[in-house]
Coordinates of N, CA and C in Angstrom, one line a residue:
X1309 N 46.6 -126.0 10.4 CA 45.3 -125.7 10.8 C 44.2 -126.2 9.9
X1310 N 44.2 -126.7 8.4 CA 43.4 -127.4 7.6 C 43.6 -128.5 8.2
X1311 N 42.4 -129.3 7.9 CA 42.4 -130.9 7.8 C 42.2 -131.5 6.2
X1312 N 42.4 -130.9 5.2 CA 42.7 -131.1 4.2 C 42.6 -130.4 3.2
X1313 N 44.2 -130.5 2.3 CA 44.8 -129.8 1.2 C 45.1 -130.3 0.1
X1314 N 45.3 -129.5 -0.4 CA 46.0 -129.5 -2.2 C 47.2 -128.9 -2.2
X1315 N 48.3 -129.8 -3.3 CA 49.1 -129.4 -3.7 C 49.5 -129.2 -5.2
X1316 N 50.0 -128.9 -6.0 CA 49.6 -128.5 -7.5 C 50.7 -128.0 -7.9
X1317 N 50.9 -127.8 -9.6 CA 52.1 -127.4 -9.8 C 52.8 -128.5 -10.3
X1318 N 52.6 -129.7 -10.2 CA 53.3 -130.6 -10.7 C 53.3 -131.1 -12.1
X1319 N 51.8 -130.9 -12.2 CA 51.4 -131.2 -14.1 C 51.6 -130.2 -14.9
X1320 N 51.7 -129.1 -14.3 CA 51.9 -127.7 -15.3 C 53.6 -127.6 -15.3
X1321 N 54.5 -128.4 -14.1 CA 55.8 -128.6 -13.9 C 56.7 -127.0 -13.7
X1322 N 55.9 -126.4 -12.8 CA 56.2 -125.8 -12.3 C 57.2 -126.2 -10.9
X1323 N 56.6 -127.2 -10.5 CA 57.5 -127.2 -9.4 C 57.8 -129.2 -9.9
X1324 N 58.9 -129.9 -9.2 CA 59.1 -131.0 -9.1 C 58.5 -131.8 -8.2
X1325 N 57.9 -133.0 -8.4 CA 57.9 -134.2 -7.5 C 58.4 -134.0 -6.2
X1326 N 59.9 -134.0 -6.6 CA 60.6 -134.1 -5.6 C 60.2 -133.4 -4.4
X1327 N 60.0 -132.0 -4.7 CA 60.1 -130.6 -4.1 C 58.3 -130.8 -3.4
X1328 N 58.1 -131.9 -3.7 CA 56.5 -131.8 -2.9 C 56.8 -132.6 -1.7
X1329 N 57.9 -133.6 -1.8 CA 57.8 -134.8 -0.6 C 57.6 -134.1 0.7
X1330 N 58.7 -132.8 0.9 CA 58.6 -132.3 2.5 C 57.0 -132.4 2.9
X1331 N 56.2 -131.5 2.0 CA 54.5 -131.1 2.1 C 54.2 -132.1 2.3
X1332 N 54.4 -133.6 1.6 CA 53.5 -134.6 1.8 C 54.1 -134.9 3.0
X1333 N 55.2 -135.2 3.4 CA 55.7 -136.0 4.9 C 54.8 -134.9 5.8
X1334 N 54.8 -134.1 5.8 CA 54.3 -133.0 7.0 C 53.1 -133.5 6.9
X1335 N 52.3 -133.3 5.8 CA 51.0 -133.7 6.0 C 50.3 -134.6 6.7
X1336 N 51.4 -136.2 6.4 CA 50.8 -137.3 7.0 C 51.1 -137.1 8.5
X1337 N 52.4 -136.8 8.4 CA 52.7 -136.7 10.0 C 51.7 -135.8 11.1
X1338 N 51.1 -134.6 10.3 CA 50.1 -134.4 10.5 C 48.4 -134.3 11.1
X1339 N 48.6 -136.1 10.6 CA 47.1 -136.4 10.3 C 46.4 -135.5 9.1
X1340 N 46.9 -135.0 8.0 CA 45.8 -134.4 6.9 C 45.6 -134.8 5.8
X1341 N 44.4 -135.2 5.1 CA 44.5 -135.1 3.9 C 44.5 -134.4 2.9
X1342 N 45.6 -135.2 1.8 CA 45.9 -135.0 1.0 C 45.5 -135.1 -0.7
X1343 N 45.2 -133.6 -1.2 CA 44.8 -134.3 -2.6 C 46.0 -133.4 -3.3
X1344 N 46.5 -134.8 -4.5 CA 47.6 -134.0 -5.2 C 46.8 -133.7 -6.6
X1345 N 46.8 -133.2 -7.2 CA 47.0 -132.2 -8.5 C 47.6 -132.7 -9.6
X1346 N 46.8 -133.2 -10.4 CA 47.5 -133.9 -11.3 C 48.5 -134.8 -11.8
X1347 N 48.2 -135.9 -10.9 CA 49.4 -136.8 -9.9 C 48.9 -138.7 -10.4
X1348 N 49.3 -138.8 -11.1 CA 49.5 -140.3 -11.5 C 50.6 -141.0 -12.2
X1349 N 51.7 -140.1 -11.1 CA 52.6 -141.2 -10.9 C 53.1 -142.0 -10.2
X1350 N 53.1 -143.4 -10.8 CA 52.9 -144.5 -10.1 C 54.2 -144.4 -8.9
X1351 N 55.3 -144.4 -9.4 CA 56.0 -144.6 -8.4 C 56.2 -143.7 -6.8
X1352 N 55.1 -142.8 -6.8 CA 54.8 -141.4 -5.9 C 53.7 -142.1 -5.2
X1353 N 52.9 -142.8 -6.2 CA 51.4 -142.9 -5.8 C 51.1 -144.3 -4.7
X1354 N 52.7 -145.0 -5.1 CA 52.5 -146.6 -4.4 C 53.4 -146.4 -3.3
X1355 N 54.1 -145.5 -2.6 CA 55.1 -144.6 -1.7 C 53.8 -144.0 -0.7
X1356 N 53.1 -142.9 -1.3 CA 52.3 -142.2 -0.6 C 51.4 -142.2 -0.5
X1357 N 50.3 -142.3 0.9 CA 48.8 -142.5 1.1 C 47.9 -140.8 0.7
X1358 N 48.2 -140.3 -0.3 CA 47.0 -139.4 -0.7 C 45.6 -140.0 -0.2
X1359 N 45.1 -139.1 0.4 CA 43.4 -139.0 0.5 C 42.8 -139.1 -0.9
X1360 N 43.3 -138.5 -1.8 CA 42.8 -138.0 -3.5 C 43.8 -137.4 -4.5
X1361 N 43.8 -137.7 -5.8 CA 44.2 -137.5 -6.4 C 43.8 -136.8 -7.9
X1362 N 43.8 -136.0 -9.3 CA 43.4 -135.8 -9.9 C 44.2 -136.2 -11.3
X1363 N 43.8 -136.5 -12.1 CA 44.5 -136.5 -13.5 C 43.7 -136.0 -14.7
X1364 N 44.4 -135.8 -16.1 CA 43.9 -135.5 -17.3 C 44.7 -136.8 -18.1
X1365 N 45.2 -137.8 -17.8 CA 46.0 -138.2 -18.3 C 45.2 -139.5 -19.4
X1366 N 44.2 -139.6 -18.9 CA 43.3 -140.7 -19.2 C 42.7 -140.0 -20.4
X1367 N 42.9 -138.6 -20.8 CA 42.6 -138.0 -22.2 C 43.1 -138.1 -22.7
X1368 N 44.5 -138.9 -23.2 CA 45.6 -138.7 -23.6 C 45.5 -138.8 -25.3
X1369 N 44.1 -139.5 -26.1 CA 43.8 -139.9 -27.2 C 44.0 -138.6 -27.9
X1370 N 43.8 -137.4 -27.0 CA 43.8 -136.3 -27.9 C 45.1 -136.0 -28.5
X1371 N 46.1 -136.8 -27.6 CA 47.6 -136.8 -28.3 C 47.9 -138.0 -29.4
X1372 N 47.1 -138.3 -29.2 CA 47.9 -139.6 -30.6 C 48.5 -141.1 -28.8
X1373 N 47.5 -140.6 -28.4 CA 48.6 -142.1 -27.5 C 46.7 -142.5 -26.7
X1374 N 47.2 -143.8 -26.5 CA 46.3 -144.6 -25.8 C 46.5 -144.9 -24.1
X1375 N 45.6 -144.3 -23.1 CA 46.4 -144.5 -21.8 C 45.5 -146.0 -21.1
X1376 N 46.4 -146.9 -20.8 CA 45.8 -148.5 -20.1 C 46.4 -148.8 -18.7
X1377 N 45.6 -149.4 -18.2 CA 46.0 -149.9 -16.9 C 45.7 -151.3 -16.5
X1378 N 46.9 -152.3 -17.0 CA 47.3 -153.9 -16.8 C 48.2 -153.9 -15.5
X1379 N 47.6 -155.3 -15.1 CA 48.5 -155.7 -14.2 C 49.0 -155.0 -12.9
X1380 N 48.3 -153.6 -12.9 CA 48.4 -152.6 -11.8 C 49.2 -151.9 -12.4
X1381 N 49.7 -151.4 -13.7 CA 51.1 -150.7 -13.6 C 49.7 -149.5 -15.0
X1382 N 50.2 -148.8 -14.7 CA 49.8 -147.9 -16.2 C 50.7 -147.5 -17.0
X1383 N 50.3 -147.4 -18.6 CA 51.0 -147.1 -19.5 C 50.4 -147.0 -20.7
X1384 N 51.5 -145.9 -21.6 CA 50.4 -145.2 -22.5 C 50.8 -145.9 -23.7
X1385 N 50.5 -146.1 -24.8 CA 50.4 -146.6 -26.4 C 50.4 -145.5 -27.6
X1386 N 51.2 -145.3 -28.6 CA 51.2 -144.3 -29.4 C 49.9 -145.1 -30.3
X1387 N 49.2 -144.5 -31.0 CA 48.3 -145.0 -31.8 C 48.1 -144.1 -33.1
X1388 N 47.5 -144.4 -34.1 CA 47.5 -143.7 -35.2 C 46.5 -142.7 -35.2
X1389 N 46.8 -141.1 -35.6 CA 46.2 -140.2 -35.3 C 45.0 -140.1 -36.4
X1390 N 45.0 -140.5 -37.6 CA 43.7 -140.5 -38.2 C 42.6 -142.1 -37.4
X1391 N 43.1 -143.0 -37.1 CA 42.1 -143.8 -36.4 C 41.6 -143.4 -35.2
X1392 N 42.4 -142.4 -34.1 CA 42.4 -141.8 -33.1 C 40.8 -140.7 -33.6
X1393 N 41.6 -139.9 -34.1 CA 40.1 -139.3 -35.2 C 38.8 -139.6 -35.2
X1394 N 39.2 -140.9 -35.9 CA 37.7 -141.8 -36.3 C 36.5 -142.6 -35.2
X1395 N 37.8 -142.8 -33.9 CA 37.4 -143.4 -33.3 C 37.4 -142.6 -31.6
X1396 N 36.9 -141.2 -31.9 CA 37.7 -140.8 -30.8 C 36.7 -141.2 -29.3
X1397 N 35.2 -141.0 -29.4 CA 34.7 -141.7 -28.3 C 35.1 -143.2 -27.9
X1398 N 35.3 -143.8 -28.7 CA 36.2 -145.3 -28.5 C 37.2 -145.2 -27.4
X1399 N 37.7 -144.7 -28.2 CA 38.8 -144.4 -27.3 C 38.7 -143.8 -26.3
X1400 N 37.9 -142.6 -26.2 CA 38.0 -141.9 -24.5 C 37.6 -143.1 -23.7
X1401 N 36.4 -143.7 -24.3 CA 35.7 -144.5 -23.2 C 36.9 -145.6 -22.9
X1402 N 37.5 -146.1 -23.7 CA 38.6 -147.3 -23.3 C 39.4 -146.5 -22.1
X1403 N 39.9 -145.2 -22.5 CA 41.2 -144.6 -21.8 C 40.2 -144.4 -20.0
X1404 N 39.1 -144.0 -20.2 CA 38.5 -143.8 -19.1 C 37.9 -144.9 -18.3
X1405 N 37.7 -146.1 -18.7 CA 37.5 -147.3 -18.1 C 38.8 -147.7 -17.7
X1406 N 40.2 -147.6 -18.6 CA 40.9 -147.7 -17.8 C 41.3 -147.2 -16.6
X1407 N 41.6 -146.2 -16.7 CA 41.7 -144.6 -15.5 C 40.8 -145.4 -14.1
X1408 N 39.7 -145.4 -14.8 CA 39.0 -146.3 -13.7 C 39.7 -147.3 -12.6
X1409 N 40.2 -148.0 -13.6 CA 41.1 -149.8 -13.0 C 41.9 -149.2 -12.2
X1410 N 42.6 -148.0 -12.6 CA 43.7 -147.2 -12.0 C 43.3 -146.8 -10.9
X1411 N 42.4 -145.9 -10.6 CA 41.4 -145.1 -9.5 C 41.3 -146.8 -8.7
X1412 N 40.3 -148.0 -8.5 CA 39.7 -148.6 -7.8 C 40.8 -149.1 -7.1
X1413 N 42.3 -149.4 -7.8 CA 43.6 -150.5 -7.5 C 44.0 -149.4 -6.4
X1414 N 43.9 -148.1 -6.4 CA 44.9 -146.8 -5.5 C 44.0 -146.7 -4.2
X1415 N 42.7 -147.3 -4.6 CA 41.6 -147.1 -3.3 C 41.3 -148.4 -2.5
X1416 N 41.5 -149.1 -3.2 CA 41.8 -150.0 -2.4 C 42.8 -150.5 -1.8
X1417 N 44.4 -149.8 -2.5 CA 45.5 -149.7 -2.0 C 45.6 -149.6 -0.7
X1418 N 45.5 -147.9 -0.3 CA 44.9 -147.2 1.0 C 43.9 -146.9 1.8
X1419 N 42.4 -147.7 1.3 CA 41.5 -147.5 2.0 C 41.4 -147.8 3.4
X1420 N 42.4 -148.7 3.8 CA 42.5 -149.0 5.6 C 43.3 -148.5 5.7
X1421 N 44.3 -147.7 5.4 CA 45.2 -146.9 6.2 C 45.1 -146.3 6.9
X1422 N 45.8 -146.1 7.9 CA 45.8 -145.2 9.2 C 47.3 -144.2 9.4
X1423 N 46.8 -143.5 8.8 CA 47.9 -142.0 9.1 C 48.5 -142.0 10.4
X1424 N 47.6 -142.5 11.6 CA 48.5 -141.9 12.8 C 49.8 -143.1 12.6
X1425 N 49.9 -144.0 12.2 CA 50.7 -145.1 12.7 C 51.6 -145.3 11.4
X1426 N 51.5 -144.4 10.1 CA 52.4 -144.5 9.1 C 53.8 -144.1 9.8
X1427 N 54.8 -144.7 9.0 CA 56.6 -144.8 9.3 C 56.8 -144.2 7.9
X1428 N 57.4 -143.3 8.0 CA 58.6 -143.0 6.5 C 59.4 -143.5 6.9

């Protein structure tokens, strides 16, 4: 009876990936959109047409790691936590300009998609 939802629970890993696919197949089948919850993973993300998605993962500097997005694939970098420190606006803005690259490559992945005519 929505025309668009959230699903969640995945980044806090309360629930598995896995255990979301039925919700997502139902949805598309559907017609609804979909925003996942903390959801950038790639191999989920290039499978399924989400309407939207959210992440924190592009803050990852706060952990001692650098998060980038080459070539279309993302992936994070351990980096040194006193330079992480020194440099920490540096870094968000890198991690967030990347996140960016990430966001534009997934929208323009699915931006002409058409839900009624997707095949699992």
């Amino acid at each position: 009876e929505y025309d668009y939802i959230g699903i969640g629970g995945i980044a806090s890993k309360e629930i598995k990936v896995e255990q979301t696919i039925p919700f997502i197949k139902y949805a598309i089948k559907n017609n609804v959109k979909l925003h996942m919850l903390g959801m950038t993973r790639q191999g989920i993300l290039n499978k399924y047409p989400f309407y939207s998605c959210d992440s924190t993962n592009w803050i990852t500097a706060r952990f001692g790691r650098i998060w980038l997005f080459k070539n279309n694939k993302s992936y994070s970098k351990k980096i040194d936590s006193k330079y992480c420190s020194e440099n920490r606006k540096k870094i968000d803005y890198l991690c967030y300009m990347n996140f960016k690259k990430f966001q534009d490559y997934y929208y323009n992945k699915w931006k002409e998609f058409d839900l009624k005519n997707y095949r699992m």
